[in-house]
Coordinates of N, CA and C in Angstrom, one line a residue:
M742 N 9.1 59.9 33.5 CA 9.2 59.3 32.2 C 7.9 58.5 31.9
K743 N 7.3 58.6 30.8 CA 6.1 57.8 30.5 C 6.5 56.4 30.2
P744 N 5.6 55.5 30.7 CA 5.9 54.1 30.5 C 5.8 53.7 29.0
R745 N 6.5 52.7 28.6 CA 6.4 52.2 27.2 C 6.0 50.8 27.2
L746 N 5.3 50.4 26.1 CA 4.8 49.0 26.0 C 5.9 48.2 25.4
T747 N 6.5 47.3 26.2 CA 7.6 46.4 25.7 C 7.0 45.0 25.6
E748 N 5.9 44.7 26.2 CA 5.3 43.4 26.1 C 4.7 43.2 24.7
E749 N 4.7 41.9 24.3 CA 4.2 41.6 23.0 C 2.7 41.2 23.0
K750 N 2.1 41.2 24.2 CA 0.7 40.8 24.3 C 0.0 41.7 25.3
L751 N -1.2 42.1 24.9 CA -2.0 42.8 25.9 C -3.4 42.4 25.8
V752 N -4.2 42.7 26.9 CA -5.6 42.4 27.0 C -6.4 43.6 26.7
L753 N -7.4 43.4 25.8 CA -8.4 44.4 25.6 C -9.5 44.2 26.6
A754 N -9.7 45.2 27.4 CA -10.7 45.0 28.5 C -12.1 45.2 28.0
S755 N -12.5 44.3 27.2 CA -13.8 44.3 26.6 C -14.3 42.9 26.2
H756 N -15.7 42.8 26.2 CA -16.3 41.6 25.7 C -16.9 41.8 24.4
N757 N -16.7 43.0 23.8 CA -17.3 43.4 22.6 C -16.5 43.0 21.4
A758 N -17.0 42.1 20.6 CA -16.3 41.5 19.4 C -15.9 42.6 18.4
G759 N -16.8 43.6 18.2 CA -16.5 44.6 17.2 C -15.3 45.5 17.7
K760 N -15.3 45.8 19.0 CA -14.2 46.6 19.4 C -12.9 45.8 19.4
L761 N -12.9 44.5 19.6 CA -11.7 43.6 19.6 C -11.2 43.7 18.2
R762 N -12.0 43.5 17.2 CA -11.6 43.5 15.8 C -10.9 44.9 15.4
E763 N -11.6 45.9 15.9 CA -11.1 47.3 15.5 C -9.7 47.6 16.2
I764 N -9.6 47.3 17.5 CA -8.4 47.5 18.2 C -7.3 46.6 17.7
A765 N -7.6 45.3 17.4 CA -6.6 44.4 16.9 C -6.0 44.9 15.6
D766 N -6.9 45.4 14.7 CA -6.5 45.9 13.5 C -5.5 47.1 13.6
L767 N -5.9 48.0 14.6 CA -5.1 49.2 14.8 C -3.7 48.8 15.4
L768 N -3.6 47.8 16.2 CA -2.4 47.4 16.9 C -1.5 46.4 16.0
Q769 N -2.1 45.8 15.0 CA -1.4 44.8 14.2 C -0.1 45.3 13.6
P770 N 0.0 46.6 13.1 CA 1.3 47.0 12.6 C 2.4 47.1 13.6
Y771 N 2.1 47.1 14.9 CA 3.1 47.2 15.9 C 3.5 45.9 16.5
G772 N 3.1 44.8 15.9 CA 3.5 43.5 16.4 C 2.9 43.1 17.8
V773 N 1.9 43.7 18.2 CA 1.3 43.4 19.5 C 0.1 42.4 19.3
Q774 N 0.1 41.3 20.0 CA -1.0 40.4 20.0 C -2.0 40.8 21.0
V775 N -3.3 40.8 20.5 CA -4.4 41.3 21.4 C -5.3 40.1 21.7
T776 N -5.5 39.9 22.9 CA -6.6 39.0 23.4 C -7.6 39.9 24.1
S777 N -8.7 39.3 24.5 CA -9.7 40.1 25.1 C -10.1 39.5 26.5
A778 N -10.7 40.4 27.3 CA -11.2 40.0 28.6 C -12.2 38.8 28.4
G779 N -13.0 38.9 27.4 CA -14.0 37.9 27.1 C -13.3 36.6 26.8
E780 N -12.3 36.6 26.0 CA -11.6 35.3 25.6 C -10.9 34.7 26.8
L781 N -10.5 35.5 27.8 CA -9.8 35.0 29.0 C -10.8 34.7 30.1
G782 N -12.1 35.0 29.9 CA -13.1 34.7 30.9 C -13.0 35.6 32.1
L783 N -12.5 36.8 31.8 CA -12.5 37.8 32.9 C -13.8 38.5 33.1
P784 N -14.2 38.8 34.3 CA -15.5 39.4 34.5 C -15.4 40.9 34.1
E785 N -16.6 41.4 33.7 CA -16.7 42.9 33.4 C -17.0 43.6 34.6
P786 N -16.2 44.6 35.0 CA -16.5 45.4 36.2 C -17.7 46.3 35.9
E787 N -18.4 46.6 37.0 CA -19.5 47.6 36.8 C -18.9 48.9 36.5
E788 N -19.5 49.6 35.5 CA -19.0 50.9 35.1 C -19.6 52.0 36.0
T789 N -19.0 52.3 37.1 CA -19.6 53.2 38.1 C -19.1 54.7 38.0
E790 N -18.2 55.0 37.0 CA -17.7 56.3 36.9 C -18.7 57.2 36.1
T791 N -18.4 58.5 36.1 CA -19.4 59.4 35.4 C -18.8 60.0 34.2
T792 N -17.6 59.6 33.8 CA -17.0 60.1 32.5 C -16.4 58.9 31.7
F793 N -16.2 59.1 30.4 CA -15.6 58.1 29.6 C -14.2 57.7 30.1
T794 N -13.4 58.7 30.5 CA -12.0 58.5 31.0 C -12.1 57.7 32.3
G795 N -13.0 58.0 33.2 CA -13.1 57.3 34.5 C -13.4 55.8 34.3
N796 N -14.3 55.5 33.4 CA -14.7 54.2 33.1 C -13.6 53.4 32.3
A797 N -12.9 54.1 31.5 CA -11.7 53.4 30.8 C -10.7 53.0 31.8
I798 N -10.3 53.9 32.7 CA -9.4 53.5 33.7 C -9.8 52.3 34.6
L799 N -11.1 52.4 35.0 CA -11.7 51.3 35.8 C -11.6 50.0 35.1
K800 N -11.9 49.9 33.9 CA -12.0 48.7 33.1 C -10.5 48.2 32.9
A801 N -9.6 49.1 32.5 CA -8.3 48.7 32.2 C -7.6 48.1 33.5
R802 N -7.8 48.8 34.6 CA -7.2 48.4 35.9 C -7.7 46.9 36.2
A803 N -9.0 46.7 36.1 CA -9.5 45.4 36.4 C -8.9 44.3 35.6
S804 N -8.8 44.5 34.3 CA -8.2 43.5 33.4 C -6.7 43.3 33.6
A805 N -6.0 44.4 33.9 CA -4.6 44.2 34.1 C -4.3 43.5 35.4
E806 N -5.0 43.8 36.5 CA -4.8 43.1 37.7 C -5.3 41.7 37.7
A807 N -6.3 41.3 36.9 CA -6.8 40.0 36.8 C -5.9 39.1 35.9
S808 N -5.3 39.7 34.9 CA -4.6 38.9 33.9 C -3.0 38.9 34.1
G809 N -2.5 40.0 34.8 CA -1.1 40.1 34.9 C -0.4 40.6 33.7
L810 N -1.3 41.1 32.7 CA -0.8 41.6 31.5 C -1.2 43.1 31.4
P811 N -0.5 43.9 30.5 CA -1.0 45.2 30.3 C -2.4 45.1 29.7
A812 N -3.2 46.1 30.0 CA -4.6 46.1 29.5 C -4.9 47.4 28.9
L813 N -5.6 47.3 27.8 CA -6.1 48.5 27.1 C -7.6 48.5 27.1
A814 N -8.2 49.6 27.7 CA -9.6 49.7 27.8 C -10.1 50.9 27.0
D815 N -11.2 50.7 26.3 CA -11.8 51.8 25.6 C -13.2 52.1 26.2
D816 N -13.5 53.3 26.5 CA -14.8 53.7 26.8 C -15.3 54.7 25.9
S817 N -16.3 54.5 25.2 CA -16.7 55.4 24.1 C -18.2 55.4 24.0
G818 N -18.7 56.5 23.3 CA -20.1 56.6 23.2 C -20.5 57.7 22.3
L819 N -21.8 57.8 22.1 CA -22.4 58.9 21.2 C -22.9 60.0 22.1
A820 N -22.5 61.2 21.8 CA -23.0 62.4 22.5 C -23.7 63.3 21.5
V821 N -25.1 63.3 21.6 CA -25.9 64.1 20.7 C -26.2 65.5 21.3
T822 N -25.8 66.5 20.6 CA -25.9 67.9 21.1 C -27.2 68.3 21.6
A823 N -28.3 68.0 20.8 CA -29.6 68.4 21.2 C -30.2 67.6 22.3
L824 N -29.5 66.5 22.7 CA -29.9 65.7 23.8 C -29.0 65.9 25.0
D825 N -28.4 67.1 25.1 CA -27.5 67.4 26.2 C -26.4 66.4 26.4
G826 N -25.9 65.9 25.3 CA -24.8 64.9 25.3 C -25.2 63.5 25.6
Q827 N -26.5 63.2 25.6 CA -26.9 61.8 25.7 C -26.8 61.1 24.4
P828 N -26.7 59.8 24.4 CA -26.7 58.9 25.5 C -25.4 58.9 26.3
G829 N -24.3 59.4 25.7 CA -23.0 59.6 26.4 C -22.5 58.3 26.9
I830 N -22.1 58.3 28.2 CA -21.6 57.1 28.9 C -22.6 56.0 29.0
Y831 N -23.9 56.3 28.7 CA -24.9 55.3 28.8 C -25.3 54.7 27.4
S832 N -24.4 54.9 26.4 CA -24.7 54.6 25.0 C -25.1 53.1 24.9
A833 N -24.3 52.2 25.6 CA -24.6 50.8 25.5 C -25.9 50.5 26.3
R834 N -26.1 51.2 27.4 CA -27.3 50.9 28.2 C -28.6 51.2 27.4
W835 N -28.5 52.2 26.6 CA -29.7 52.5 25.8 C -30.1 51.4 24.9
A836 N -29.1 50.5 24.6 CA -29.4 49.4 23.7 C -29.8 48.1 24.5
E837 N -29.8 48.1 25.8 CA -30.1 46.9 26.6 C -31.6 46.6 26.5
T838 N -31.8 45.3 26.4 CA -33.2 44.9 26.2 C -33.8 44.2 27.4
D839 N -32.9 43.8 28.4 CA -33.4 43.1 29.6 C -33.7 44.0 30.7
G840 N -33.2 45.3 30.6 CA -33.5 46.2 31.7 C -32.7 46.0 32.9
S841 N -31.7 45.1 32.9 CA -31.0 44.9 34.1 C -29.9 45.9 34.4
G842 N -29.4 46.5 33.3 CA -28.3 47.4 33.4 C -27.0 46.7 33.7
A843 N -26.9 45.4 33.6 CA -25.7 44.6 33.9 C -24.8 44.6 32.7
A844 N -23.5 44.6 33.0 CA -22.5 44.5 31.9 C -22.7 43.2 31.2
G845 N -22.6 43.2 29.9 CA -22.8 42.0 29.1 C -24.2 41.6 28.8
G846 N -25.2 42.4 29.2 CA -26.5 42.1 29.0 C -26.9 42.1 27.5
K847 N -28.0 41.7 27.1 CA -28.4 41.7 25.7 C -28.7 43.1 25.2
R848 N -28.2 43.4 24.0 CA -28.3 44.7 23.5 C -28.9 44.7 22.1
D849 N -29.7 45.7 21.8 CA -30.4 45.8 20.5 C -30.1 47.3 20.1
F850 N -29.1 47.5 19.2 CA -28.8 48.8 18.8 C -29.8 49.4 17.8
A851 N -30.5 48.5 17.1 CA -31.6 49.0 16.3 C -32.6 49.7 17.1
A852 N -32.9 49.2 18.3 CA -33.9 49.8 19.2 C -33.3 51.1 19.8
A853 N -32.0 51.1 20.0 CA -31.3 52.2 20.6 C -31.3 53.4 19.6
M854 N -31.1 53.1 18.3 CA -31.1 54.1 17.3 C -32.5 54.7 17.1
K855 N -33.5 53.8 17.3 CA -34.9 54.3 17.2 C -35.2 55.3 18.4
R856 N -34.6 55.0 19.5 CA -34.8 55.9 20.7 C -34.2 57.2 20.4
V857 N -32.9 57.2 19.9 CA -32.3 58.5 19.6 C -33.1 59.3 18.6
Q858 N -33.6 58.7 17.6 CA -34.5 59.4 16.6 C -35.7 59.9 17.3
R859 N -36.3 59.1 18.1 CA -37.5 59.5 18.8 C -37.3 60.8 19.7
E860 N -36.1 60.8 20.4 CA -35.8 61.9 21.2 C -35.5 63.1 20.4
L861 N -35.0 62.9 19.2 CA -34.6 64.1 18.3 C -35.8 64.7 17.6
E862 N -37.0 64.0 17.6 CA -38.1 64.5 16.9 C -38.4 66.0 17.3
G863 N -38.6 66.8 16.3 CA -38.9 68.2 16.5 C -37.7 69.1 16.8
K864 N -36.5 68.5 16.8 CA -35.3 69.3 17.1 C -34.5 69.5 15.8
A865 N -34.1 70.7 15.5 CA -33.5 71.1 14.3 C -32.0 70.6 14.3
D866 N -31.4 70.7 15.5 CA -29.9 70.4 15.6 C -29.7 68.9 15.6
R867 N -29.0 68.4 14.5 CA -28.8 67.0 14.4 C -27.3 66.7 14.7
S868 N -26.5 67.7 15.2 CA -25.1 67.4 15.3 C -24.8 66.5 16.5
A869 N -23.7 65.8 16.4 CA -23.3 64.8 17.4 C -21.8 64.5 17.3
Q870 N -21.3 63.8 18.3 CA -20.0 63.4 18.2 C -19.8 62.0 18.9
F871 N -18.9 61.2 18.3 CA -18.5 60.0 19.0 C -17.3 60.4 19.8
I872 N -17.2 60.0 21.1 CA -16.1 60.3 22.0 C -15.5 59.0 22.4
C873 N -14.2 58.9 22.5 CA -13.5 57.7 23.0 C -12.4 58.1 24.0
A874 N -12.4 57.4 25.1 CA -11.3 57.5 26.0 C -10.5 56.1 26.0
L875 N -9.2 56.2 25.9 CA -8.4 54.9 25.9 C -7.5 55.0 27.1
C876 N -7.4 53.9 27.8 CA -6.5 53.8 29.0 C -5.6 52.5 28.8
L877 N -4.3 52.7 28.8 CA -3.4 51.6 28.8 C -2.9 51.5 30.2
Y878 N -3.1 50.3 30.8 CA -2.8 50.2 32.3 C -1.9 49.0 32.5
W879 N -0.9 49.1 33.2 CA 0.0 48.0 33.5 C -0.3 47.5 34.9
P880 N 0.1 46.2 35.1 CA -0.2 45.6 36.4 C 0.5 46.3 37.6
N881 N 1.6 47.0 37.3 CA 2.2 47.7 38.4 C 1.6 49.1 38.8
G882 N 0.5 49.4 38.1 CA -0.2 50.6 38.3 C 0.1 51.8 37.4
D883 N 1.1 51.6 36.6 CA 1.3 52.7 35.6 C 0.2 52.8 34.6
K884 N -0.1 54.0 34.1 CA -1.2 54.1 33.2 C -1.0 55.3 32.3
L885 N -1.6 55.2 31.1 CA -1.6 56.3 30.1 C -3.1 56.5 29.7
V886 N -3.5 57.7 29.5 CA -4.9 57.9 29.1 C -5.0 58.9 28.0
Y887 N -5.8 58.7 27.0 CA -6.0 59.5 25.8 C -7.5 59.7 25.5
E888 N -7.8 60.8 24.9 CA -9.2 61.0 24.4 C -9.2 61.4 23.0
G889 N -10.2 61.0 22.3 CA -10.4 61.3 20.9 C -11.8 61.6 20.5
E890 N -12.1 62.2 19.4 CA -13.5 62.5 19.0 C -13.6 62.6 17.5
V891 N -14.8 62.4 17.0 CA -15.1 62.6 15.6 C -16.5 63.3 15.6
R892 N -16.6 64.4 14.9 CA -17.9 65.1 14.8 C -18.7 64.7 13.6
G893 N -20.0 64.9 13.7 CA -20.8 64.6 12.5 C -22.3 64.9 12.8
Q894 N -23.2 64.2 12.2 CA -24.6 64.5 12.4 C -25.4 63.2 12.3
M895 N -26.5 63.2 13.0 CA -27.4 62.0 13.0 C -28.3 62.0 11.8
V896 N -28.4 60.9 11.2 CA -29.3 60.7 10.0 C -30.4 59.7 10.3
W897 N -31.4 59.8 9.5 CA -32.5 58.8 9.6 C -33.2 58.6 8.3
P898 N -33.4 57.4 7.8 CA -33.2 56.1 8.5 C -31.7 55.7 8.6
P899 N -31.4 54.7 9.4 CA -30.0 54.2 9.4 C -29.6 53.7 8.1
R900 N -28.3 53.8 7.8 CA -27.8 53.3 6.5 C -26.5 52.5 6.7
G901 N -26.5 51.3 6.1 CA -25.3 50.5 6.1 C -25.3 49.4 7.2
A902 N -24.6 48.3 6.8 CA -24.6 47.2 7.8 C -23.1 46.9 8.3
R903 N -22.2 47.9 8.0 CA -20.9 47.8 8.5 C -20.8 48.4 9.9
G904 N -19.6 48.3 10.5 CA -19.5 48.9 11.8 C -20.4 48.2 12.9
F905 N -20.6 48.9 13.9 CA -21.5 48.4 15.0 C -22.0 49.5 15.8
G906 N -22.9 49.2 16.7 CA -23.5 50.2 17.6 C -24.3 51.2 16.8
Y907 N -24.1 52.5 17.0 CA -24.8 53.6 16.4 C -24.3 54.0 15.0
D908 N -23.3 53.2 14.5 CA -22.6 53.6 13.2 C -23.6 53.9 12.1
P909 N -24.7 53.1 11.9 CA -25.5 53.3 10.7 C -26.3 54.7 10.7
M910 N -26.3 55.4 11.8 CA -27.1 56.7 11.8 C -26.1 57.8 12.1
F911 N -24.8 57.6 12.0 CA -23.9 58.7 12.3 C -23.1 59.0 11.0
Q912 N -23.2 60.2 10.5 CA -22.5 60.6 9.2 C -21.4 61.6 9.6
P913 N -20.2 61.2 9.5 CA -19.1 62.1 9.9 C -19.0 63.3 9.1
E914 N -18.5 64.4 9.6 CA -18.3 65.7 8.9 C -17.4 65.4 7.7
G915 N -17.9 66.0 6.5 CA -17.1 65.9 5.3 C -17.4 64.7 4.5
Y916 N -18.3 63.9 4.9 CA -18.7 62.6 4.2 C -20.2 62.6 3.9
E917 N -20.5 61.9 2.8 CA -21.9 61.7 2.5 C -22.4 60.3 2.9
I918 N -21.6 59.6 3.5 CA -22.0 58.2 3.9 C -21.9 58.1 5.5
T919 N -22.6 57.1 6.0 CA -22.5 56.9 7.5 C -21.3 56.0 7.8
F920 N -21.0 55.9 9.1 CA -20.0 54.9 9.5 C -20.5 53.5 9.2
G921 N -21.8 53.3 9.1 CA -22.3 52.0 8.8 C -22.1 51.6 7.3
E922 N -21.9 52.6 6.5 CA -21.7 52.4 5.0 C -20.2 52.4 4.7
M923 N -19.4 52.9 5.6 CA -18.0 53.2 5.3 C -17.1 51.9 5.4
D924 N -16.2 51.8 4.5 CA -15.2 50.7 4.5 C -14.5 50.8 5.9
P925 N -14.3 49.6 6.6 CA -13.7 49.7 7.9 C -12.3 50.3 7.9
D926 N -11.5 50.1 6.9 CA -10.2 50.8 6.8 C -10.3 52.3 6.8
A927 N -11.3 52.8 6.0 CA -11.5 54.2 6.0 C -12.0 54.8 7.3
K928 N -12.9 54.0 8.0 CA -13.4 54.4 9.3 C -12.2 54.5 10.3
H929 N -11.3 53.5 10.3 CA -10.2 53.4 11.2 C -9.3 54.7 11.1
V930 N -9.3 55.3 10.0 CA -8.5 56.5 9.8 C -9.1 57.8 10.5
I931 N -10.4 57.9 10.5 CA -11.0 59.1 11.0 C -11.8 58.9 12.3
S932 N -12.0 57.7 12.8 CA -12.9 57.5 13.9 C -12.4 58.2 15.2
H933 N -13.3 58.3 16.2 CA -12.9 58.8 17.5 C -11.9 57.9 18.2
R934 N -12.0 56.6 17.9 CA -11.0 55.6 18.5 C -9.7 55.8 17.8
A935 N -9.7 56.0 16.5 CA -8.4 56.3 15.8 C -7.8 57.6 16.3
D936 N -8.6 58.6 16.6 CA -8.0 59.9 17.1 C -7.3 59.6 18.4
A937 N -7.9 58.9 19.3 CA -7.3 58.6 20.6 C -6.1 57.7 20.4
F938 N -6.2 56.8 19.5 CA -5.2 55.8 19.3 C -3.9 56.4 18.7
K939 N -4.1 57.4 17.8 CA -2.9 58.1 17.3 C -2.1 58.7 18.4
K940 N -2.8 59.3 19.4 CA -2.1 59.9 20.5 C -1.3 58.8 21.3
L941 N -2.0 57.7 21.5 CA -1.4 56.6 22.2 C -0.1 56.1 21.5
V942 N -0.2 55.9 20.2 CA 0.9 55.4 19.4 C 2.1 56.4 19.5
A943 N 1.8 57.6 19.4 CA 2.9 58.6 19.4 C 3.6 58.5 20.7
D944 N 3.0 58.2 21.8 CA 3.6 58.1 23.1 C 4.3 56.7 23.3
V945 N 3.6 55.7 22.9 CA 4.0 54.3 23.3 C 4.9 53.6 22.3
F946 N 4.7 53.9 21.0 CA 5.5 53.2 20.0 C 6.5 54.1 19.2
S947 N 6.4 55.4 19.4 CA 7.4 56.2 18.6 C 8.8 56.0 19.1
E948 N 9.8 56.3 18.3 CA 11.2 56.1 18.6 C 11.7 57.3 19.3
D949 N 11.0 58.4 19.3 CA 11.5 59.6 19.9 C 11.5 59.5 21.4

């Protein structure tokens, strides 16, 4: 039998304020209070896995064990087709400015977007996808894992000041605007995180 979330509070295993807002908004209808690893002063583990799913499990386990609460971790990134799936799991590292590779380092996504554009010069294929892996991990070791994606294309120059990360240069399929221009509520409906989250909700919060 799959575990169910009966607790009213969980930890988001992230120090990213943008992710905290997005996940808190997604969980709000289910009466779950969300705090973050950053707010609790929990350290960020080094992301040593080679897949989004592996890193999501690693981060969720660390926060659950440190806090004694269920923990939800998101590992997500941008996979550009013509770049063989890069930056992929290194999406945040492409934005690091101090060169340390350490979790929580300074990040400049404007510079990261310029790097993507630079790498794409001369390539006709602008297709890409955002990928998200979610792991809900309990202190007793139970876990649930889900993956979601949203397809689109890279645009240049970046457009919009909403969202975060690579959102201003990603235009989802079927839309004429980027995630950076999109109303957050509209993005929540179609994003890679929303896709994974719908699967989590169906398992964890449904009455069936």
